[in-house]
PDB file of N, CA and C in Angstrom:
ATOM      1  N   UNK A   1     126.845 178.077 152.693  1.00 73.00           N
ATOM      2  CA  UNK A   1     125.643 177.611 152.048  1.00 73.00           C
ATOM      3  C   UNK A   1     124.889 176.631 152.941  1.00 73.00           C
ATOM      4  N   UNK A   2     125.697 175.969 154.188  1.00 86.00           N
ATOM      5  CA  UNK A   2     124.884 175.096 154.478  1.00 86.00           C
ATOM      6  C   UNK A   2     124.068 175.970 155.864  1.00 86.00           C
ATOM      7  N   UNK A   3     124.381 176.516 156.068  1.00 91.00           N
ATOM      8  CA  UNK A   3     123.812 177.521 157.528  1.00 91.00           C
ATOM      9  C   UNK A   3     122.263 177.984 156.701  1.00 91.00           C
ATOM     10  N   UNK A   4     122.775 178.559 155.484  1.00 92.00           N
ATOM     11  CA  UNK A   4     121.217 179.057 154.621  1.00 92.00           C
ATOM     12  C   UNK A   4     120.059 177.943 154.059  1.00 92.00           C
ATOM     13  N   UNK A   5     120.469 176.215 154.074  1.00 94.00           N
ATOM     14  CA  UNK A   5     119.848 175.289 153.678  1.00 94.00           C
ATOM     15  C   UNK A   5     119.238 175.400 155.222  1.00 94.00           C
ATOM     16  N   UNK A   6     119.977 174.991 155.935  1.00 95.00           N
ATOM     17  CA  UNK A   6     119.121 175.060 157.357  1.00 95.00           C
ATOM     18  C   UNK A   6     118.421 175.602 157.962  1.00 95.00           C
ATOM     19  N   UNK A   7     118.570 176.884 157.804  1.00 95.00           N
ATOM     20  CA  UNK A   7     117.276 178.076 158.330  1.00 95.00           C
ATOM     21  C   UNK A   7     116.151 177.702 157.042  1.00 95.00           C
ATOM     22  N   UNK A   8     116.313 177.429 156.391  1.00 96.00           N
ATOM     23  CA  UNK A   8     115.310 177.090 154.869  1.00 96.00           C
ATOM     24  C   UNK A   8     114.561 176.165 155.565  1.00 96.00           C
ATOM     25  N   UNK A   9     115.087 174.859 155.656  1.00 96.00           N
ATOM     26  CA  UNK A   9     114.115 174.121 156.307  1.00 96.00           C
ATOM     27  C   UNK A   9     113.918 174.203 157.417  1.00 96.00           C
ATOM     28  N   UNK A  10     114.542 174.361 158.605  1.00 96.00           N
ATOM     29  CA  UNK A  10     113.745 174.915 159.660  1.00 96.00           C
ATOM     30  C   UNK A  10     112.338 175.996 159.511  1.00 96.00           C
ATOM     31  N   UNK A  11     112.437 176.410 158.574  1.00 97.00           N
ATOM     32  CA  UNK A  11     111.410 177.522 158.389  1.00 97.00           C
ATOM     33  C   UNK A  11     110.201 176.914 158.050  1.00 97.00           C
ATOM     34  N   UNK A  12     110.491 176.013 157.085  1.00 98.00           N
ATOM     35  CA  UNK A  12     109.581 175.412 156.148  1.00 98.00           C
ATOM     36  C   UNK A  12     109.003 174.171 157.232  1.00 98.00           C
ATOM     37  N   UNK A  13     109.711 173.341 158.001  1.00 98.00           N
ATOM     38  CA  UNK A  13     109.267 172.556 159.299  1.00 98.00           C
ATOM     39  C   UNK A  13     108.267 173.060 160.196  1.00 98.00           C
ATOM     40  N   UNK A  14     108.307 174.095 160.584  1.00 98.00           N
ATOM     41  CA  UNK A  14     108.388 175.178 161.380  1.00 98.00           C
ATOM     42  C   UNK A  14     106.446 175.472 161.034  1.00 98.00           C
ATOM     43  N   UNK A  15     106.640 175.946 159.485  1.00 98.00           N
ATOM     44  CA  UNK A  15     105.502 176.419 159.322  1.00 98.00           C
ATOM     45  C   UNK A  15     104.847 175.198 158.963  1.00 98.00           C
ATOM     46  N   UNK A  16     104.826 173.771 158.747  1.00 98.00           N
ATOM     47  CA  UNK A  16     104.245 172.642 158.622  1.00 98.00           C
ATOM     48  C   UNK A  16     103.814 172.469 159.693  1.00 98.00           C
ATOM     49  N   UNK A  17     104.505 172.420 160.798  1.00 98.00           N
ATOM     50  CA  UNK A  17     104.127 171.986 162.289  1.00 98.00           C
ATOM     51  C   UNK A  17     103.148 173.035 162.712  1.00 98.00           C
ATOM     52  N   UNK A  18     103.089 174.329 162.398  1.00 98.00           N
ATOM     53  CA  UNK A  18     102.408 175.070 162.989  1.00 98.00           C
ATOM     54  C   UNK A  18     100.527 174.883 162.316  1.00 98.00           C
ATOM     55  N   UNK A  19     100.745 174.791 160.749  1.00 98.00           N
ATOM     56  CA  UNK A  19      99.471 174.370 159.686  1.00 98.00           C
ATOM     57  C   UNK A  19      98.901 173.230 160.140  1.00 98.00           C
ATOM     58  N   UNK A  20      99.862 172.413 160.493  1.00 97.00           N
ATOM     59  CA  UNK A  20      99.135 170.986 161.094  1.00 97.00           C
ATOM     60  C   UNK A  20      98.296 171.192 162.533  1.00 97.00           C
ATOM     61  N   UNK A  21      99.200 172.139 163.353  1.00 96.00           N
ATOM     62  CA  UNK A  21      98.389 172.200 165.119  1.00 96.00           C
ATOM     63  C   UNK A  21      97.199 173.101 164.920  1.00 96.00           C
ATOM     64  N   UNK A  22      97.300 174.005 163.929  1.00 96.00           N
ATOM     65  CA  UNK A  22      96.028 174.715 163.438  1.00 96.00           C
ATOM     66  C   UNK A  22      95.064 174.084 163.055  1.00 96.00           C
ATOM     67  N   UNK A  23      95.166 173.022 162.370  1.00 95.00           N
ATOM     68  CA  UNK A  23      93.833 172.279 161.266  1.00 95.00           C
ATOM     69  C   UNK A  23      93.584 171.190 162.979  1.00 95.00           C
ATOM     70  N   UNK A  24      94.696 170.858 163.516  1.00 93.00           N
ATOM     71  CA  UNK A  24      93.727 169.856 164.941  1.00 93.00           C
ATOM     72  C   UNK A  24      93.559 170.350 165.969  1.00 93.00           C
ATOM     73  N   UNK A  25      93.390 171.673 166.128  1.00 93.00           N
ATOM     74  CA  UNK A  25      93.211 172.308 167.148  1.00 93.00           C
ATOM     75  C   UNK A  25      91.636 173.048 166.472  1.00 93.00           C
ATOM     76  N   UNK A  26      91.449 173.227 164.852  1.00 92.00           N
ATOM     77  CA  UNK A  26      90.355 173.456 164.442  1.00 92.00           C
ATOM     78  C   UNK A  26      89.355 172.534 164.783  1.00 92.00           C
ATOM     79  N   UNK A  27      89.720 171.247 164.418  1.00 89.00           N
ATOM     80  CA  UNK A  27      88.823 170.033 163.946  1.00 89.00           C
ATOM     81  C   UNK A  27      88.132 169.598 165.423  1.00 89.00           C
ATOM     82  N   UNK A  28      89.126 169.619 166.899  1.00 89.00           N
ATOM     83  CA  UNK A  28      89.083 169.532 168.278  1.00 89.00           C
ATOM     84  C   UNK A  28      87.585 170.627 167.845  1.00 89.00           C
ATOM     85  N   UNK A  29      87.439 171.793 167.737  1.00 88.00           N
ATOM     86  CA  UNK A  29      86.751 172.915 168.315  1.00 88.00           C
ATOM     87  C   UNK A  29      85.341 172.698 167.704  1.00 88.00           C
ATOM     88  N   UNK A  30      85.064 171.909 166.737  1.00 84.00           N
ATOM     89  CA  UNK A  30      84.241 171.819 166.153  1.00 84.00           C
ATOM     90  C   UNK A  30      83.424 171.200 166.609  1.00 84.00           C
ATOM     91  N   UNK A  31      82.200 171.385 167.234  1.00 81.00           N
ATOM     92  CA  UNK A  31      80.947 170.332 168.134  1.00 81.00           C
ATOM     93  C   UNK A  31      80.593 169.646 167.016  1.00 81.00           C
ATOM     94  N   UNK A  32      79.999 168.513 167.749  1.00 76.00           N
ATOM     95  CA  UNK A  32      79.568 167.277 166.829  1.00 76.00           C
ATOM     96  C   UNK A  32      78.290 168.013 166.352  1.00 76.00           C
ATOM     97  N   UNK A  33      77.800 167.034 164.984  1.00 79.00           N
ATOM     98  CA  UNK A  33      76.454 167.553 164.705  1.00 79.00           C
ATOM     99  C   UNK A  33      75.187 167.390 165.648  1.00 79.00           C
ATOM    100  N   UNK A  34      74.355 168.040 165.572  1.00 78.00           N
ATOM    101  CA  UNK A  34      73.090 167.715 166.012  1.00 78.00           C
ATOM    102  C   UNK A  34      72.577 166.564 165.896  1.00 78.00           C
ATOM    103  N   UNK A  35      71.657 165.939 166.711  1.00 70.00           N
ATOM    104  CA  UNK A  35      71.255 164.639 166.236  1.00 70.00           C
ATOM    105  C   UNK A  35      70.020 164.962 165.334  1.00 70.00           C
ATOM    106  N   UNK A  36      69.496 164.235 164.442  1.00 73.00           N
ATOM    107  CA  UNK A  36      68.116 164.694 163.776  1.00 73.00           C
ATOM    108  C   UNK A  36      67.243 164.486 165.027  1.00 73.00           C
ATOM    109  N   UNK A  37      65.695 165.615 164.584  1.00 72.00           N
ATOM    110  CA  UNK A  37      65.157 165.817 165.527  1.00 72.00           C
ATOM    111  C   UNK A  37      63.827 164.508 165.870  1.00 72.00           C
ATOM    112  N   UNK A  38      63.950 164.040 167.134  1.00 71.00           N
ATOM    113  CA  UNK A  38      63.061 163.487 167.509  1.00 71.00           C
ATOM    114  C   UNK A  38      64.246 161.539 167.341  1.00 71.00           C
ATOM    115  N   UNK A  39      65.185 162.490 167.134  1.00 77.00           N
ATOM    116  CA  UNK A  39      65.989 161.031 167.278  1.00 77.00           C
ATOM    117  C   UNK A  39      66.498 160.413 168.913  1.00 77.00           C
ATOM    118  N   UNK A  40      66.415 161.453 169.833  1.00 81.00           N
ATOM    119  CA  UNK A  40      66.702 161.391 171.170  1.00 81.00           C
ATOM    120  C   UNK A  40      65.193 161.306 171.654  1.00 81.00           C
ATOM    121  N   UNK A  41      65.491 160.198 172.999  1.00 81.00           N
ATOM    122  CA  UNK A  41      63.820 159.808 173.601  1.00 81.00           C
ATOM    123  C   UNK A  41      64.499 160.597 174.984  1.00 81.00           C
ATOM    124  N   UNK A  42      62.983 160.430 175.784  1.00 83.00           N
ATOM    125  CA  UNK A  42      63.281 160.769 177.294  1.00 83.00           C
ATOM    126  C   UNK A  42      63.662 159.205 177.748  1.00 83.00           C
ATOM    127  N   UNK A  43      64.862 159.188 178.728  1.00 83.00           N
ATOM    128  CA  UNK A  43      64.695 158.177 179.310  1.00 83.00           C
ATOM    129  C   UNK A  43      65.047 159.281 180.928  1.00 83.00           C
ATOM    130  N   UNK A  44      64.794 158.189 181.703  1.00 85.00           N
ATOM    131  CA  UNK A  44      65.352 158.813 183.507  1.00 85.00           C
ATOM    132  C   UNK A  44      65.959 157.083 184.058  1.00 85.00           C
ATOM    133  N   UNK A  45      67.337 157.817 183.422  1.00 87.00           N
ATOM    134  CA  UNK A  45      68.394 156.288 183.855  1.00 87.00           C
ATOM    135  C   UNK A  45      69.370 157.370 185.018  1.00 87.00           C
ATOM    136  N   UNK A  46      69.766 156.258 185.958  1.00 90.00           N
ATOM    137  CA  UNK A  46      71.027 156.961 186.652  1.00 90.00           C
ATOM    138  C   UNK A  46      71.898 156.008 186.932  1.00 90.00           C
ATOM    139  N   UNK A  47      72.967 156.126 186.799  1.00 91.00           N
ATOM    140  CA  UNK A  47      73.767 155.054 186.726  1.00 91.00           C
ATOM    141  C   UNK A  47      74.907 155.640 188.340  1.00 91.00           C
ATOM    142  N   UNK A  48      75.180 154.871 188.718  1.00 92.00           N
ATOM    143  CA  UNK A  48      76.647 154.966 189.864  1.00 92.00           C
ATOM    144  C   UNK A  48      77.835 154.468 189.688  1.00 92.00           C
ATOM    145  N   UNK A  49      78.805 155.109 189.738  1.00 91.00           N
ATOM    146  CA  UNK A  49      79.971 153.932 190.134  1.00 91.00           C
ATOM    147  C   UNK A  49      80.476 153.377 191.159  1.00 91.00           C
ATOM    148  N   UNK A  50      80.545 151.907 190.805  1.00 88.00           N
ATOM    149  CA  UNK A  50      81.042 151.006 191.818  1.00 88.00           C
ATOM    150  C   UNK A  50      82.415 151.249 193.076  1.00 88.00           C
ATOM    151  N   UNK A  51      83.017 151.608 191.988  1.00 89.00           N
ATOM    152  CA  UNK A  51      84.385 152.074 192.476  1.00 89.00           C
ATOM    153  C   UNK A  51      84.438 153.322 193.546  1.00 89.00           C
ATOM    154  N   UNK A  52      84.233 154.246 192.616  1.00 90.00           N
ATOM    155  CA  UNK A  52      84.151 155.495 193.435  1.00 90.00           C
ATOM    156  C   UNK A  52      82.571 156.433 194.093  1.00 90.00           C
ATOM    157  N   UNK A  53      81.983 155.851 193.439  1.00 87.00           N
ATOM    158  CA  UNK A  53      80.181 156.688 194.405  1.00 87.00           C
ATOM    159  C   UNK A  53      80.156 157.622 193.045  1.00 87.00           C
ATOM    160  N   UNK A  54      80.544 157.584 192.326  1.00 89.00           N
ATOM    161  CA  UNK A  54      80.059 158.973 191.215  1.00 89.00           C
ATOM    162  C   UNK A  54      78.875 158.590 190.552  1.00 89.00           C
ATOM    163  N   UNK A  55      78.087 159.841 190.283  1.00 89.00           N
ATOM    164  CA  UNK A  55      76.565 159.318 190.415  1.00 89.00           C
ATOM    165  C   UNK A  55      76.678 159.901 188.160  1.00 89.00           C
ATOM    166  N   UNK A  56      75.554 159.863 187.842  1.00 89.00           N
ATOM    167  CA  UNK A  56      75.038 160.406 186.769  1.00 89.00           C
ATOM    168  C   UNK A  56      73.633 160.164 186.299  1.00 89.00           C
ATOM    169  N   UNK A  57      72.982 161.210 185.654  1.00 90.00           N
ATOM    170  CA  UNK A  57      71.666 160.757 185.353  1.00 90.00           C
ATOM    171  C   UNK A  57      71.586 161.339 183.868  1.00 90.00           C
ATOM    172  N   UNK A  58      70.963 160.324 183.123  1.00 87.00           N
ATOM    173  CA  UNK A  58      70.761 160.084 181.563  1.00 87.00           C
ATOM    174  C   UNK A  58      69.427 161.144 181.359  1.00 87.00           C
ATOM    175  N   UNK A  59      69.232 162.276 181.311  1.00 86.00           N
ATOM    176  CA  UNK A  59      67.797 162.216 180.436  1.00 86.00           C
ATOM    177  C   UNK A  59      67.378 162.040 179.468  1.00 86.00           C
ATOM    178  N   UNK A  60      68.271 161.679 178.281  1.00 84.00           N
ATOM    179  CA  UNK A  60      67.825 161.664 177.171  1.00 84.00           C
ATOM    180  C   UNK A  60      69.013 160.459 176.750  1.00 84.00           C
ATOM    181  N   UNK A  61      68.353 159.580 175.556  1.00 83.00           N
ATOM    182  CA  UNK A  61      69.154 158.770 174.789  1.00 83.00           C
ATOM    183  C   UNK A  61      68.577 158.343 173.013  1.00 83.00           C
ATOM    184  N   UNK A  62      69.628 157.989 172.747  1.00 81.00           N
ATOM    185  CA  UNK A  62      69.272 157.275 171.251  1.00 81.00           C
ATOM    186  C   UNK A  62      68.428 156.052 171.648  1.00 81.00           C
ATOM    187  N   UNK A  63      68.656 155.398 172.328  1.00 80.00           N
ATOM    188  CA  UNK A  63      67.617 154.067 172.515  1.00 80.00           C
ATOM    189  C   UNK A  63      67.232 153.961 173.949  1.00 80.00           C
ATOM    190  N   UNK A  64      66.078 153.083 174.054  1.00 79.00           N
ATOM    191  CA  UNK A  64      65.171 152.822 175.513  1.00 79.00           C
ATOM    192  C   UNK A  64      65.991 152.428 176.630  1.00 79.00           C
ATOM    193  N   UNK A  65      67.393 151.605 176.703  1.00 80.00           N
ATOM    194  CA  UNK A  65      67.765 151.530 177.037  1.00 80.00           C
ATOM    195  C   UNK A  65      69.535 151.355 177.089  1.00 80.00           C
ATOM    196  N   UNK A  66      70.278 152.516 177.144  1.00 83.00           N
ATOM    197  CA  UNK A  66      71.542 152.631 176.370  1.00 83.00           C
ATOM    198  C   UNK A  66      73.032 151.615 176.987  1.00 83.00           C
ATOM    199  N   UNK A  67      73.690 151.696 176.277  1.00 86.00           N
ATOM    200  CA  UNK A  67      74.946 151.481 177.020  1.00 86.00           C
ATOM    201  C   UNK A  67      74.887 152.068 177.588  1.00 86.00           C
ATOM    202  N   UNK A  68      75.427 151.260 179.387  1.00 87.00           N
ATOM    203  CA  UNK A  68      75.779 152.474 180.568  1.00 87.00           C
ATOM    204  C   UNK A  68      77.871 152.842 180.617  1.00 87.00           C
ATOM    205  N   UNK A  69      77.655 154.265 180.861  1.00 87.00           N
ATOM    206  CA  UNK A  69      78.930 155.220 180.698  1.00 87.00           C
ATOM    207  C   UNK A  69      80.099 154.393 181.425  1.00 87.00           C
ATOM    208  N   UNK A  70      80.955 154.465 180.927  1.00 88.00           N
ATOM    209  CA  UNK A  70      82.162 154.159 181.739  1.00 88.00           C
ATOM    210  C   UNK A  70      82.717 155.022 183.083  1.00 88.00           C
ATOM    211  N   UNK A  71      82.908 154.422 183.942  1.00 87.00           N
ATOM    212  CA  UNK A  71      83.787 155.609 184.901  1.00 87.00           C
ATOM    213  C   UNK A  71      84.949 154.846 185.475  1.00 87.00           C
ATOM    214  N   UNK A  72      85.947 155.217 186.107  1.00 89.00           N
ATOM    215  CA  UNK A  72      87.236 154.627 186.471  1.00 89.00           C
ATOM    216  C   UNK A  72      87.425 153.434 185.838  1.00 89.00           C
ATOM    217  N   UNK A  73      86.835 153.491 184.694  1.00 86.00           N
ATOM    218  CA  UNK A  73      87.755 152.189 183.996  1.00 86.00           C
ATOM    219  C   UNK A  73      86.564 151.141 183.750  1.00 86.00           C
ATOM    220  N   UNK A  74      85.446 150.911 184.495  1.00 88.00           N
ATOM    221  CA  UNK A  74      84.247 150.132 184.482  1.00 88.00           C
ATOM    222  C   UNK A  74      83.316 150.604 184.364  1.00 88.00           C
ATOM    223  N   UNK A  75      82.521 150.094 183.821  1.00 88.00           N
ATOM    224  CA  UNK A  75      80.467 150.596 183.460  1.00 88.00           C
ATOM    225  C   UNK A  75      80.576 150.680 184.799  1.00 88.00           C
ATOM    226  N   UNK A  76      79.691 151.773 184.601  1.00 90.00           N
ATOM    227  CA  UNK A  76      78.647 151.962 185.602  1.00 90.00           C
ATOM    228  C   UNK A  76      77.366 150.908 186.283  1.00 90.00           C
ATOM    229  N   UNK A  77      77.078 151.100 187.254  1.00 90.00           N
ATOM    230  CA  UNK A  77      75.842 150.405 187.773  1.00 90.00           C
ATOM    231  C   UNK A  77      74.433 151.169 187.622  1.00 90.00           C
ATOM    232  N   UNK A  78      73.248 150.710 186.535  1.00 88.00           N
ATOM    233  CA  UNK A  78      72.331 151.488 186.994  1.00 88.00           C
ATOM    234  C   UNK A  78      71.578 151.193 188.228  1.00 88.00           C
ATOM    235  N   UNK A  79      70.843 152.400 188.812  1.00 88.00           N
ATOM    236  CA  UNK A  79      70.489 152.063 189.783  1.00 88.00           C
ATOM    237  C   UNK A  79      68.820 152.557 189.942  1.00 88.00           C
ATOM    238  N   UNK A  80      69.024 153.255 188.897  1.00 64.00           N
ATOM    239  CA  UNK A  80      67.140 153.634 189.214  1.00 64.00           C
ATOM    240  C   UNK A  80      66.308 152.464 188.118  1.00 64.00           C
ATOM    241  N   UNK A  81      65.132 152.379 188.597  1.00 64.00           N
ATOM    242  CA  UNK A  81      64.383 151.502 187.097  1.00 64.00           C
ATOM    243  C   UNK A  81      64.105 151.960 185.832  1.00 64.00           C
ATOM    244  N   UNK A  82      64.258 151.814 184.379  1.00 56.00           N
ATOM    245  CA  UNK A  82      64.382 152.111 183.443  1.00 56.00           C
ATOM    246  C   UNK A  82      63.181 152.460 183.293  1.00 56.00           C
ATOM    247  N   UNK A  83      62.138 152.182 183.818  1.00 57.00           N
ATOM    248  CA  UNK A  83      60.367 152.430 183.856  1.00 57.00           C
ATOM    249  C   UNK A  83      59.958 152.598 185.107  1.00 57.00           C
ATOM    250  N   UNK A  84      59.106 154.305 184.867  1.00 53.00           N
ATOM    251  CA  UNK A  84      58.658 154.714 186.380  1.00 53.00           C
ATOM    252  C   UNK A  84      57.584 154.840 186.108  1.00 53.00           C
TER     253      UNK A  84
END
């Protein structure tokens, strides 16, 4: 009897663990919503990093002037002017 309790719950573990990696492997796949429209402005920010030279350029943000991105661990440096 106890060999048949054990395959029981192994089974029942088994299929919990699997329902659970399904629902966060769903929730992962799911893109964020849209922002409402006209909620993103143009900006032309580019930011660098200090550390390593990695470059990036912003065209668009929620505000005029955003938090700048993290890279290796530190903000970024912007480097172009926020107004051209």
């Amino acid at each position: 009897m106890g060999l048949v309790l054990k395959l029981v719950v192994a089974v029942v573990v088994a299929f919990v663990i699997l329902r659970l990696g399904i629902f966060v492997l769903r929730s992962i796949a799911q893109p964020p919503p849209k922002p409402d429209e006209g909620a993103l402005r143009k900006v032309n920010l580019r930011y660098r990093c200090s550390i390593c030279g990695a470059e990036v350029k912003m065209p668009q943000a929620t505000e005029e002037l955003p938090e700048p991105p993290r890279h290796c661990m530190e903000d970024m440096d912007l480097v172009a002017p926020p107004f051209e």
